[in-house]
Structure formats: structure tokens, C-alpha cells
PDB file of C-alpha atoms in Angstrom:
ATOM      1  CA  MET A   1      -1.056 -22.602  -4.328  1.00 49.00           C
ATOM      2  CA  SER A   2      -0.421 -25.486  -1.993  1.00 50.00           C
ATOM      3  CA  ASN A   3       3.211 -24.672  -1.241  1.00 69.00           C
ATOM      4  CA  ALA A   4       3.942 -23.126   2.124  1.00 82.00           C
ATOM      5  CA  PRO A   5       4.894 -19.462   1.808  1.00 89.00           C
ATOM      6  CA  ARG A   6       8.649 -19.138   1.393  1.00 92.00           C
ATOM      7  CA  PRO A   7      10.341 -15.891   2.408  1.00 95.00           C
ATOM      8  CA  ARG A   8      13.339 -14.547   0.525  1.00 95.00           C
ATOM      9  CA  VAL A   9      15.346 -11.678   1.966  1.00 97.00           C
ATOM     10  CA  LYS A  10      18.320  -9.761   0.652  1.00 96.00           C
ATOM     11  CA  VAL A  11      20.508  -8.007   3.218  1.00 96.00           C
ATOM     12  CA  PRO A  12      24.133  -6.950   2.618  1.00 96.00           C
ATOM     13  CA  LYS A  13      26.626  -9.184   4.474  1.00 95.00           C
ATOM     14  CA  THR A  14      28.711  -6.278   5.757  1.00 95.00           C
ATOM     15  CA  ALA A  15      28.283  -2.569   6.429  1.00 95.00           C
ATOM     16  CA  SER A  16      30.111   0.247   8.151  1.00 95.00           C
ATOM     17  CA  ALA A  17      28.776   1.513  11.489  1.00 94.00           C
ATOM     18  CA  GLY A  18      25.807   3.870  11.089  1.00 93.00           C
ATOM     19  CA  GLU A  19      25.420   3.083   7.400  1.00 95.00           C
ATOM     20  CA  VAL A  20      21.951   3.090   5.869  1.00 96.00           C
ATOM     21  CA  ILE A  21      21.493  -0.129   3.926  1.00 96.00           C
ATOM     22  CA  ALA A  22      18.777  -1.297   1.527  1.00 97.00           C
ATOM     23  CA  ILE A  23      16.787  -4.423   2.330  1.00 97.00           C
ATOM     24  CA  LYS A  24      14.611  -6.331  -0.130  1.00 97.00           C
ATOM     25  CA  THR A  25      12.075  -8.935   0.917  1.00 97.00           C
ATOM     26  CA  LEU A  26       9.751 -11.196  -1.005  1.00 97.00           C
ATOM     27  CA  ILE A  27       7.448 -13.941   0.190  1.00 96.00           C
ATOM     28  CA  SER A  28       5.482 -16.371  -1.936  1.00 96.00           C
ATOM     29  CA  HIS A  29       1.808 -15.953  -1.061  1.00 95.00           C
ATOM     30  CA  GLU A  30      -1.330 -15.834  -3.200  1.00 93.00           C
ATOM     31  CA  MET A  31      -2.782 -12.820  -1.294  1.00 95.00           C
ATOM     32  CA  GLU A  32      -6.361 -13.905  -2.042  1.00 94.00           C
ATOM     33  CA  SER A  33      -8.255 -10.621  -1.922  1.00 92.00           C
ATOM     34  CA  GLY A  34     -11.728 -11.865  -0.977  1.00 91.00           C
ATOM     35  CA  GLN A  35     -13.097 -10.068  -4.059  1.00 88.00           C
ATOM     36  CA  ARG A  36     -12.776 -12.910  -6.518  1.00 90.00           C
ATOM     37  CA  LYS A  37     -15.363 -15.586  -7.276  1.00 90.00           C
ATOM     38  CA  ASP A  38     -14.837 -19.216  -8.222  1.00 90.00           C
ATOM     39  CA  LYS A  39     -16.469 -20.981 -11.204  1.00 92.00           C
ATOM     40  CA  ASP A  40     -19.749 -21.461  -9.315  1.00 92.00           C
ATOM     41  CA  GLY A  41     -19.982 -17.805  -8.365  1.00 91.00           C
ATOM     42  CA  ASN A  42     -19.042 -18.259  -4.719  1.00 93.00           C
ATOM     43  CA  VAL A  43     -16.746 -15.666  -3.229  1.00 92.00           C
ATOM     44  CA  ILE A  44     -13.278 -17.076  -2.524  1.00 93.00           C
ATOM     45  CA  PRO A  45     -12.580 -16.171   1.120  1.00 94.00           C
ATOM     46  CA  ARG A  46      -9.918 -13.594   1.833  1.00 93.00           C
ATOM     47  CA  LYS A  47      -6.505 -14.938   2.837  1.00 95.00           C
ATOM     48  CA  ILE A  48      -3.679 -12.445   2.852  1.00 95.00           C
ATOM     49  CA  ILE A  49      -0.595 -11.568   4.819  1.00 96.00           C
ATOM     50  CA  ASN A  50      -1.817  -8.621   6.852  1.00 96.00           C
ATOM     51  CA  LYS A  51       1.342  -7.593   8.699  1.00 97.00           C
ATOM     52  CA  PHE A  52       5.030  -7.461   7.893  1.00 97.00           C
ATOM     53  CA  SER A  53       7.720  -6.293  10.270  1.00 97.00           C
ATOM     54  CA  CYS A  54      11.470  -6.054  10.428  1.00 97.00           C
ATOM     55  CA  ALA A  55      13.484  -5.735  13.638  1.00 97.00           C
ATOM     56  CA  PHE A  56      17.211  -5.341  14.224  1.00 97.00           C
ATOM     57  CA  ASN A  57      18.520  -6.816  17.500  1.00 96.00           C
ATOM     58  CA  ASP A  58      14.900  -6.839  18.771  1.00 95.00           C
ATOM     59  CA  GLN A  59      14.369  -3.167  17.942  1.00 95.00           C
ATOM     60  CA  GLU A  60      11.699  -2.364  15.361  1.00 96.00           C
ATOM     61  CA  VAL A  61      13.061  -0.941  12.103  1.00 97.00           C
ATOM     62  CA  PHE A  62      10.106  -0.972   9.719  1.00 97.00           C
ATOM     63  CA  SER A  63       6.651  -2.487   9.594  1.00 97.00           C
ATOM     64  CA  CYS A  64       3.753  -2.500   7.206  1.00 97.00           C
ATOM     65  CA  ASP A  65       0.012  -3.154   7.479  1.00 97.00           C
ATOM     66  CA  LEU A  66      -1.088  -4.864   4.286  1.00 96.00           C
ATOM     67  CA  ASP A  67      -4.522  -4.727   2.691  1.00 95.00           C
ATOM     68  CA  PRO A  68      -5.903  -6.912  -0.109  1.00 95.00           C
ATOM     69  CA  ALA A  69      -4.717  -4.367  -2.685  1.00 95.00           C
ATOM     70  CA  ILE A  70      -1.135  -5.592  -2.227  1.00 96.00           C
ATOM     71  CA  SER A  71      -0.059  -7.863  -5.096  1.00 95.00           C
ATOM     72  CA  ALA A  72       0.480 -11.594  -4.763  1.00 95.00           C
ATOM     73  CA  ASN A  73       3.954 -12.512  -3.485  1.00 96.00           C
ATOM     74  CA  PRO A  74       4.278  -9.278  -1.463  1.00 97.00           C
ATOM     75  CA  TYR A  75       7.538  -7.455  -2.116  1.00 97.00           C
ATOM     76  CA  PHE A  76       9.072  -4.757   0.043  1.00 97.00           C
ATOM     77  CA  GLU A  77      12.131  -2.640  -0.337  1.00 97.00           C
ATOM     78  CA  PHE A  78      13.135  -0.338   2.510  1.00 97.00           C
ATOM     79  CA  ASN A  79      16.151   0.971   4.375  1.00 97.00           C
ATOM     80  CA  ALA A  80      17.705   0.354   7.754  1.00 96.00           C
ATOM     81  CA  LYS A  81      20.408   2.037   9.761  1.00 95.00           C
ATOM     82  CA  VAL A  82      22.972  -0.401  11.182  1.00 95.00           C
ATOM     83  CA  PRO A  83      24.763   0.860  14.292  1.00 94.00           C
ATOM     84  CA  GLU A  84      26.446  -2.460  15.138  1.00 95.00           C
ATOM     85  CA  SER A  85      26.759  -6.091  14.095  1.00 96.00           C
ATOM     86  CA  GLY A  86      23.602  -8.038  14.675  1.00 96.00           C
ATOM     87  CA  THR A  87      20.636  -9.889  13.304  1.00 97.00           C
ATOM     88  CA  PHE A  88      17.690  -8.704  11.267  1.00 97.00           C
ATOM     89  CA  LYS A  89      14.496 -10.574  12.002  1.00 97.00           C
ATOM     90  CA  PHE A  90      11.642 -10.537   9.485  1.00 97.00           C
ATOM     91  CA  THR A  91       8.093 -11.560  10.345  1.00 97.00           C
ATOM     92  CA  TRP A  92       5.029 -12.026   8.162  1.00 97.00           C
ATOM     93  CA  VAL A  93       1.613 -12.654   9.734  1.00 97.00           C
ATOM     94  CA  ASP A  94      -1.081 -14.486   7.770  1.00 96.00           C
ATOM     95  CA  ASP A  95      -4.867 -13.980   8.082  1.00 95.00           C
ATOM     96  CA  ASP A  96      -5.107 -17.556   9.394  1.00 94.00           C
ATOM     97  CA  GLY A  97      -2.700 -16.756  12.221  1.00 94.00           C
ATOM     98  CA  SER A  98       0.372 -18.443  10.707  1.00 95.00           C
ATOM     99  CA  VAL A  99       3.630 -16.601  11.202  1.00 96.00           C
ATOM    100  CA  TYR A 100       6.492 -16.860   8.701  1.00 96.00           C
ATOM    101  CA  GLU A 101       9.965 -15.796   9.777  1.00 96.00           C
ATOM    102  CA  ASP A 102      13.432 -15.242   8.427  1.00 97.00           C
ATOM    103  CA  GLU A 103      16.703 -14.008   9.931  1.00 96.00           C
ATOM    104  CA  GLN A 104      19.787 -12.428   8.371  1.00 96.00           C
ATOM    105  CA  LYS A 105      23.058 -11.537  10.081  1.00 96.00           C
ATOM    106  CA  ILE A 106      25.127  -8.489   9.262  1.00 96.00           C
ATOM    107  CA  GLU A 107      28.740  -7.715  10.204  1.00 96.00           C
ATOM    108  CA  VAL A 108      29.699  -4.150  10.997  1.00 94.00           C
ATOM    109  CA  SER A 109      33.375  -3.420  10.425  1.00 85.00           C
TER     110      SER A 109
ATOM    111  CA  MET B   1     -43.819  26.721 -19.730  1.00 55.00           C
ATOM    112  CA  MET B   2     -43.309  25.627 -23.291  1.00 61.00           C
ATOM    113  CA  MET B   3     -42.777  21.900 -23.736  1.00 64.00           C
ATOM    114  CA  THR B   4     -40.169  22.020 -26.499  1.00 72.00           C
ATOM    115  CA  ARG B   5     -38.672  18.890 -27.922  1.00 71.00           C
ATOM    116  CA  ARG B   6     -35.328  19.796 -26.354  1.00 69.00           C
ATOM    117  CA  ARG B   7     -36.885  20.119 -22.933  1.00 68.00           C
ATOM    118  CA  VAL B   8     -38.647  16.768 -23.165  1.00 68.00           C
ATOM    119  CA  LEU B   9     -35.396  15.089 -24.100  1.00 65.00           C
ATOM    120  CA  ALA B  10     -33.524  16.702 -21.217  1.00 67.00           C
ATOM    121  CA  LEU B  11     -36.160  15.563 -18.730  1.00 64.00           C
ATOM    122  CA  ALA B  12     -36.096  12.032 -20.057  1.00 65.00           C
ATOM    123  CA  ALA B  13     -32.320  11.920 -19.769  1.00 64.00           C
ATOM    124  CA  GLY B  14     -32.534  13.174 -16.203  1.00 61.00           C
ATOM    125  CA  ALA B  15     -35.088  10.535 -15.253  1.00 60.00           C
ATOM    126  CA  ALA B  16     -32.933   7.824 -16.797  1.00 59.00           C
ATOM    127  CA  ALA B  17     -29.874   8.978 -14.887  1.00 56.00           C
ATOM    128  CA  LEU B  18     -31.637   8.934 -11.505  1.00 51.00           C
ATOM    129  CA  PRO B  19     -31.720   5.166 -10.850  1.00 49.00           C
ATOM    130  CA  VAL B  20     -28.072   4.942 -11.843  1.00 46.00           C
ATOM    131  CA  LEU B  21     -27.161   7.544  -9.247  1.00 45.00           C
ATOM    132  CA  GLN B  22     -29.088   5.699  -6.566  1.00 45.00           C
ATOM    133  CA  LEU B  23     -27.198   2.513  -7.350  1.00 42.00           C
ATOM    134  CA  LEU B  24     -23.764   4.089  -7.001  1.00 42.00           C
ATOM    135  CA  PRO B  25     -23.330   4.038  -3.208  1.00 43.00           C
ATOM    136  CA  THR B  26     -23.960   0.290  -3.111  1.00 45.00           C
ATOM    137  CA  SER B  27     -21.507  -0.416  -5.935  1.00 51.00           C
ATOM    138  CA  ALA B  28     -18.579  -2.704  -5.184  1.00 58.00           C
ATOM    139  CA  PHE B  29     -16.083   0.056  -5.838  1.00 68.00           C
ATOM    140  CA  ALA B  30     -14.861   2.504  -3.255  1.00 65.00           C
ATOM    141  CA  SER B  31     -16.024   6.014  -3.887  1.00 75.00           C
ATOM    142  CA  VAL B  32     -13.870   9.090  -3.844  1.00 83.00           C
ATOM    143  CA  GLU B  33     -15.826  10.117  -0.708  1.00 87.00           C
ATOM    144  CA  GLU B  34     -14.727   6.981   1.128  1.00 89.00           C
ATOM    145  CA  THR B  35     -11.130   7.711   0.228  1.00 91.00           C
ATOM    146  CA  GLN B  36     -11.610  11.274   1.428  1.00 92.00           C
ATOM    147  CA  LYS B  37     -12.934   9.982   4.743  1.00 92.00           C
ATOM    148  CA  MET B  38      -9.845   7.810   5.198  1.00 93.00           C
ATOM    149  CA  ILE B  39      -7.632  10.781   4.351  1.00 94.00           C
ATOM    150  CA  ASP B  40      -9.447  12.879   6.972  1.00 93.00           C
ATOM    151  CA  ASP B  41      -9.126  10.122   9.589  1.00 93.00           C
ATOM    152  CA  PHE B  42      -5.410   9.790   8.894  1.00 93.00           C
ATOM    153  CA  ALA B  43      -4.798  13.547   8.912  1.00 92.00           C
ATOM    154  CA  GLY B  44      -6.776  14.003  12.147  1.00 90.00           C
ATOM    155  CA  GLY B  45      -7.810  17.564  11.306  1.00 88.00           C
ATOM    156  CA  GLN B  46      -4.347  18.616  10.096  1.00 88.00           C
ATOM    157  CA  GLU B  47      -4.107  20.550   6.872  1.00 91.00           C
ATOM    158  CA  LEU B  48      -2.535  18.542   4.039  1.00 93.00           C
ATOM    159  CA  GLN B  49       0.811  19.909   2.920  1.00 92.00           C
ATOM    160  CA  SER B  50       2.537  19.198  -0.347  1.00 92.00           C
ATOM    161  CA  GLY B  51       6.251  18.763  -1.000  1.00 90.00           C
ATOM    162  CA  LYS B  52       8.613  16.507   0.944  1.00 92.00           C
ATOM    163  CA  LEU B  53       6.559  13.405   0.124  1.00 95.00           C
ATOM    164  CA  THR B  54       7.097  11.891  -3.316  1.00 96.00           C
ATOM    165  CA  LEU B  55       4.979   9.064  -4.666  1.00 97.00           C
ATOM    166  CA  THR B  56       6.468   7.336  -7.681  1.00 96.00           C
ATOM    167  CA  ALA B  57       4.200   5.167  -9.811  1.00 96.00           C
ATOM    168  CA  PRO B  58       4.165   4.284 -13.502  1.00 96.00           C
ATOM    169  CA  GLU B  59       2.082   6.547 -15.732  1.00 95.00           C
ATOM    170  CA  ILE B  60       0.709   3.520 -17.536  1.00 94.00           C
ATOM    171  CA  ALA B  61       0.477   0.089 -15.924  1.00 93.00           C
ATOM    172  CA  GLU B  62      -0.186  -2.656 -18.437  1.00 89.00           C
ATOM    173  CA  ASN B  63      -1.036  -5.164 -15.735  1.00 92.00           C
ATOM    174  CA  GLY B  64      -3.049  -3.931 -12.774  1.00 92.00           C
ATOM    175  CA  ASN B  65      -2.024  -7.001 -10.796  1.00 93.00           C
ATOM    176  CA  THR B  66       1.451  -5.751 -10.003  1.00 94.00           C
ATOM    177  CA  VAL B  67       1.994  -2.030 -10.113  1.00 96.00           C
ATOM    178  CA  PRO B  68       5.290  -0.972  -8.510  1.00 96.00           C
ATOM    179  CA  ILE B  69       5.015   2.064  -6.273  1.00 97.00           C
ATOM    180  CA  THR B  70       7.625   3.909  -4.243  1.00 97.00           C
ATOM    181  CA  VAL B  71       7.147   6.473  -1.517  1.00 97.00           C
ATOM    182  CA  GLU B  72       9.912   8.702  -0.283  1.00 96.00           C
ATOM    183  CA  VAL B  73       9.824  11.434   2.343  1.00 96.00           C
ATOM    184  CA  GLU B  74      12.539  14.014   2.887  1.00 94.00           C
ATOM    185  CA  SER B  75      13.374  13.701   6.547  1.00 93.00           C
ATOM    186  CA  ALA B  76      16.359  13.515   8.869  1.00 91.00           C
ATOM    187  CA  MET B  77      14.584  10.632  10.682  1.00 92.00           C
ATOM    188  CA  GLU B  78      15.612  12.090  14.038  1.00 89.00           C
ATOM    189  CA  GLY B  79      13.750  13.915  16.812  1.00 84.00           C
ATOM    190  CA  ASP B  80      10.730  15.851  15.513  1.00 84.00           C
ATOM    191  CA  ASP B  81      11.797  15.504  11.896  1.00 91.00           C
ATOM    192  CA  LEU B  82      10.744  11.869  11.751  1.00 94.00           C
ATOM    193  CA  VAL B  83       8.220  10.186   9.509  1.00 96.00           C
ATOM    194  CA  GLN B  84       5.926   7.983  11.565  1.00 95.00           C
ATOM    195  CA  SER B  85       3.778   6.411   8.896  1.00 96.00           C
ATOM    196  CA  VAL B  86       2.859   6.557   5.245  1.00 97.00           C
ATOM    197  CA  MET B  87      -0.557   5.408   4.063  1.00 97.00           C
ATOM    198  CA  ILE B  88      -1.318   4.447   0.460  1.00 97.00           C
ATOM    199  CA  LEU B  89      -4.863   4.667  -0.911  1.00 96.00           C
ATOM    200  CA  ALA B  90      -6.395   3.812  -4.277  1.00 95.00           C
ATOM    201  CA  GLU B  91      -9.551   5.795  -5.031  1.00 93.00           C
ATOM    202  CA  ASP B  92     -11.269   3.348  -7.362  1.00 92.00           C
ATOM    203  CA  ASN B  93     -10.356  -0.045  -5.967  1.00 92.00           C
ATOM    204  CA  PRO B  94     -13.067  -2.155  -4.275  1.00 90.00           C
ATOM    205  CA  ARG B  95     -11.514  -0.974  -1.001  1.00 91.00           C
ATOM    206  CA  PRO B  96      -9.387   2.184  -0.948  1.00 93.00           C
ATOM    207  CA  GLU B  97      -6.745   1.095   1.580  1.00 94.00           C
ATOM    208  CA  VAL B  98      -3.585  -0.427   0.105  1.00 96.00           C
ATOM    209  CA  ALA B  99      -0.928  -0.409   2.814  1.00 96.00           C
ATOM    210  CA  THR B 100       0.454   1.577   5.724  1.00 97.00           C
ATOM    211  CA  PHE B 101       4.199   1.754   6.267  1.00 97.00           C
ATOM    212  CA  ASN B 102       5.469   2.440   9.782  1.00 97.00           C
ATOM    213  CA  PHE B 103       8.929   3.913  10.054  1.00 96.00           C
ATOM    214  CA  THR B 104      11.245   4.351  13.041  1.00 95.00           C
ATOM    215  CA  ALA B 105      14.510   6.200  13.656  1.00 94.00           C
ATOM    216  CA  MET B 106      16.168   2.863  12.833  1.00 94.00           C
ATOM    217  CA  SER B 107      14.823   3.054   9.268  1.00 95.00           C
ATOM    218  CA  GLY B 108      17.515   5.568   8.374  1.00 94.00           C
ATOM    219  CA  THR B 109      15.463   7.043   5.551  1.00 95.00           C
ATOM    220  CA  ALA B 110      11.715   7.118   5.032  1.00 95.00           C
ATOM    221  CA  ALA B 111      11.472   5.296   1.731  1.00 96.00           C
ATOM    222  CA  ALA B 112       9.742   2.090   0.738  1.00 97.00           C
ATOM    223  CA  THR B 113       8.772   0.231  -2.409  1.00 97.00           C
ATOM    224  CA  THR B 114       6.076  -2.382  -2.895  1.00 97.00           C
ATOM    225  CA  ARG B 115       3.769  -3.743  -5.586  1.00 96.00           C
ATOM    226  CA  MET B 116       0.038  -3.114  -5.570  1.00 96.00           C
ATOM    227  CA  ARG B 117      -3.146  -4.052  -7.392  1.00 95.00           C
ATOM    228  CA  LEU B 118      -5.205  -1.517  -9.308  1.00 94.00           C
ATOM    229  CA  ALA B 119      -8.687  -2.430 -10.536  1.00 92.00           C
ATOM    230  CA  LYS B 120      -8.760   0.315 -13.187  1.00 92.00           C
ATOM    231  CA  THR B 121      -7.320   3.673 -14.156  1.00 94.00           C
ATOM    232  CA  GLN B 122      -7.384   5.869 -11.076  1.00 94.00           C
ATOM    233  CA  ASN B 123      -5.563   8.125  -8.656  1.00 94.00           C
ATOM    234  CA  VAL B 124      -3.187   6.645  -6.114  1.00 96.00           C
ATOM    235  CA  VAL B 125      -2.846   8.769  -2.982  1.00 95.00           C
ATOM    236  CA  ALA B 126       0.024   8.726  -0.493  1.00 96.00           C
ATOM    237  CA  LEU B 127      -0.104  10.432   2.905  1.00 96.00           C
ATOM    238  CA  ALA B 128       2.794  10.858   5.311  1.00 96.00           C
ATOM    239  CA  LYS B 129       2.479  11.696   8.984  1.00 95.00           C
ATOM    240  CA  MET B 130       5.446  13.323  10.717  1.00 94.00           C
ATOM    241  CA  ALA B 131       6.296  13.097  14.429  1.00 93.00           C
ATOM    242  CA  ASP B 132       5.291  16.753  14.888  1.00 91.00           C
ATOM    243  CA  GLY B 133       1.832  16.030  13.421  1.00 91.00           C
ATOM    244  CA  THR B 134       2.343  17.542   9.969  1.00 93.00           C
ATOM    245  CA  VAL B 135       0.669  15.577   7.179  1.00 95.00           C
ATOM    246  CA  TYR B 136       1.933  15.561   3.605  1.00 96.00           C
ATOM    247  CA  MET B 137       0.077  14.307   0.559  1.00 96.00           C
ATOM    248  CA  ASP B 138       1.010  13.297  -2.959  1.00 96.00           C
ATOM    249  CA  LYS B 139      -1.193  11.919  -5.727  1.00 95.00           C
ATOM    250  CA  LYS B 140      -0.507  10.191  -9.032  1.00 95.00           C
ATOM    251  CA  GLU B 141      -2.822   9.014 -11.768  1.00 96.00           C
ATOM    252  CA  VAL B 142      -2.049   5.543 -13.047  1.00 96.00           C
ATOM    253  CA  LYS B 143      -3.606   4.351 -16.303  1.00 95.00           C
ATOM    254  CA  VAL B 144      -4.406   0.645 -16.140  1.00 93.00           C
ATOM    255  CA  THR B 145      -4.791  -1.491 -19.256  1.00 89.00           C
ATOM    256  CA  ILE B 146      -5.825  -4.750 -17.543  1.00 81.00           C
ATOM    257  CA  GLY B 147      -7.478  -4.485 -14.131  1.00 75.00           C
ATOM    258  CA  GLY B 148      -6.064  -6.483 -11.270  1.00 71.00           C
ATOM    259  CA  CYS B 149      -8.831  -7.418  -8.882  1.00 65.00           C
ATOM    260  CA  GLY B 150     -10.288 -10.459 -10.605  1.00 59.00           C
ATOM    261  CA  GLY B 151     -13.936 -11.018 -11.460  1.00 44.00           C
TER     262      GLY B 151
END
């Protein structure tokens, strides 16, 4: 896969104060496990996203340490409590040091 | 000692099994013992409790490449009644560790869903650590039709 990993995040646009909302995230990534071999029998080096985190107004909400047993295009579904209007920031860290980010705003009425 | 035919056969079978046993620790697949060690490390000497933590996984997964799993812990997510982390392990994958979820009071509820790879039919283990140190465990067997770790 030559395409750069593309994150997709689903966060409700609005919520009431203190509501617990569901967040869904997906990022395109091959998650090469380091267990597979190519046609010539050489091991394909591991290249996975090893860390995912979600913060709301710079406060950590949820994070995950990923291992090669996570499927390609890692998907996460989790919850977050929204006390006020603000911004969710999502971060994925690749084995090669690349960082992929996305942001979503939410309005609290 | 009488050397009956049955006895000779039993001995031969035993001798044949021996080299296989010696090969096992070096096999590419994680052993149940390795998983147990990771459980012990995570629990840090705490006794494993059941209840509260629910691991949801399909009974039969046709494709081991993407097996949806959900973990859910009953918790108020406040004060001492807070889930700190949930670790997922697969006993018979090349490496047992799958993922570790870290929750905070901002998570609202301690629940998460992801998709994992399973090399073959095996037990998936989930462990949850609470803020007060209690450790919960849940285990599900998932039957895999096509393994998901490549050749």
C-alpha cells in the first residue's frame, strides 16, 4: 500500500453537557505484522501503528497500545464524556515514527 | 518384566513423541505458558476475579484476519471504581499480546471495540485492572476457519 494512511473519525456534532458519546475511528494502514514472508522467503519487516490516543481539550480520554495482532486498517470504538464544547484530537503513531492526526469539534448545548 | 507386544508399541510411541516435545518451545507460536506469564505480570500478584468484565467475540470467525472483539467493564469510572486498563491476549498467536486499552475518568464508560487477527482456533483472554488494584478476567474461545497471520 503506497497511499499515506488516512484517518477517518466519527464524532457526534452536538451533545448535552456530561453526556457519554460514542466515537468510532478507522485509519488505513497495512499493519504489517513482521510474521509474513515474501516470495523469496525473506521476512517482511514489521510496520504497524503501535499507539493510538484520543484527547479532549488536551486531556487524555482513551489510548491504546497496539500489537501486530491488530487487524489491518485499525478500527476503534470507544466512549467519551463531554463536559463542555471543545475539540477531540486523535493521534496515531507509526513504527517508523510518523504521526497521523485528526481533529473533530463538538458543540455542547 | 514381560516384553509384550503392547508394551513395545507404547515405548515406541513414547520415543517418537519425545523429539516433538523438545521442538515445541522453539515453535513460532506462543505457548499457553507465555500467555500465563503475561497474565501474571499484568495482575501483579492479584487474584483474578470474574464478573464485571465481559469479553464479546464471535463463536466462529470465518476470517482470522479481522475478528471483531468488544470489552466492557461495569464501572462508575469515578474515584476507586475506575478501570485503568484492559489487556487482550491470544493464547495461540505467534505473539500473545493483542492490545492494551487505557481508560480515564473522561472515557465515561470502560468499553471498547476493535478488530484483531487470530492465527487459528484458540482462547482470547481479556484482563481488566481497576484503580484499587483488583484484576478481572474473561475468556472466550473463537473458532477460526481461515487463519490470519499469513505464511
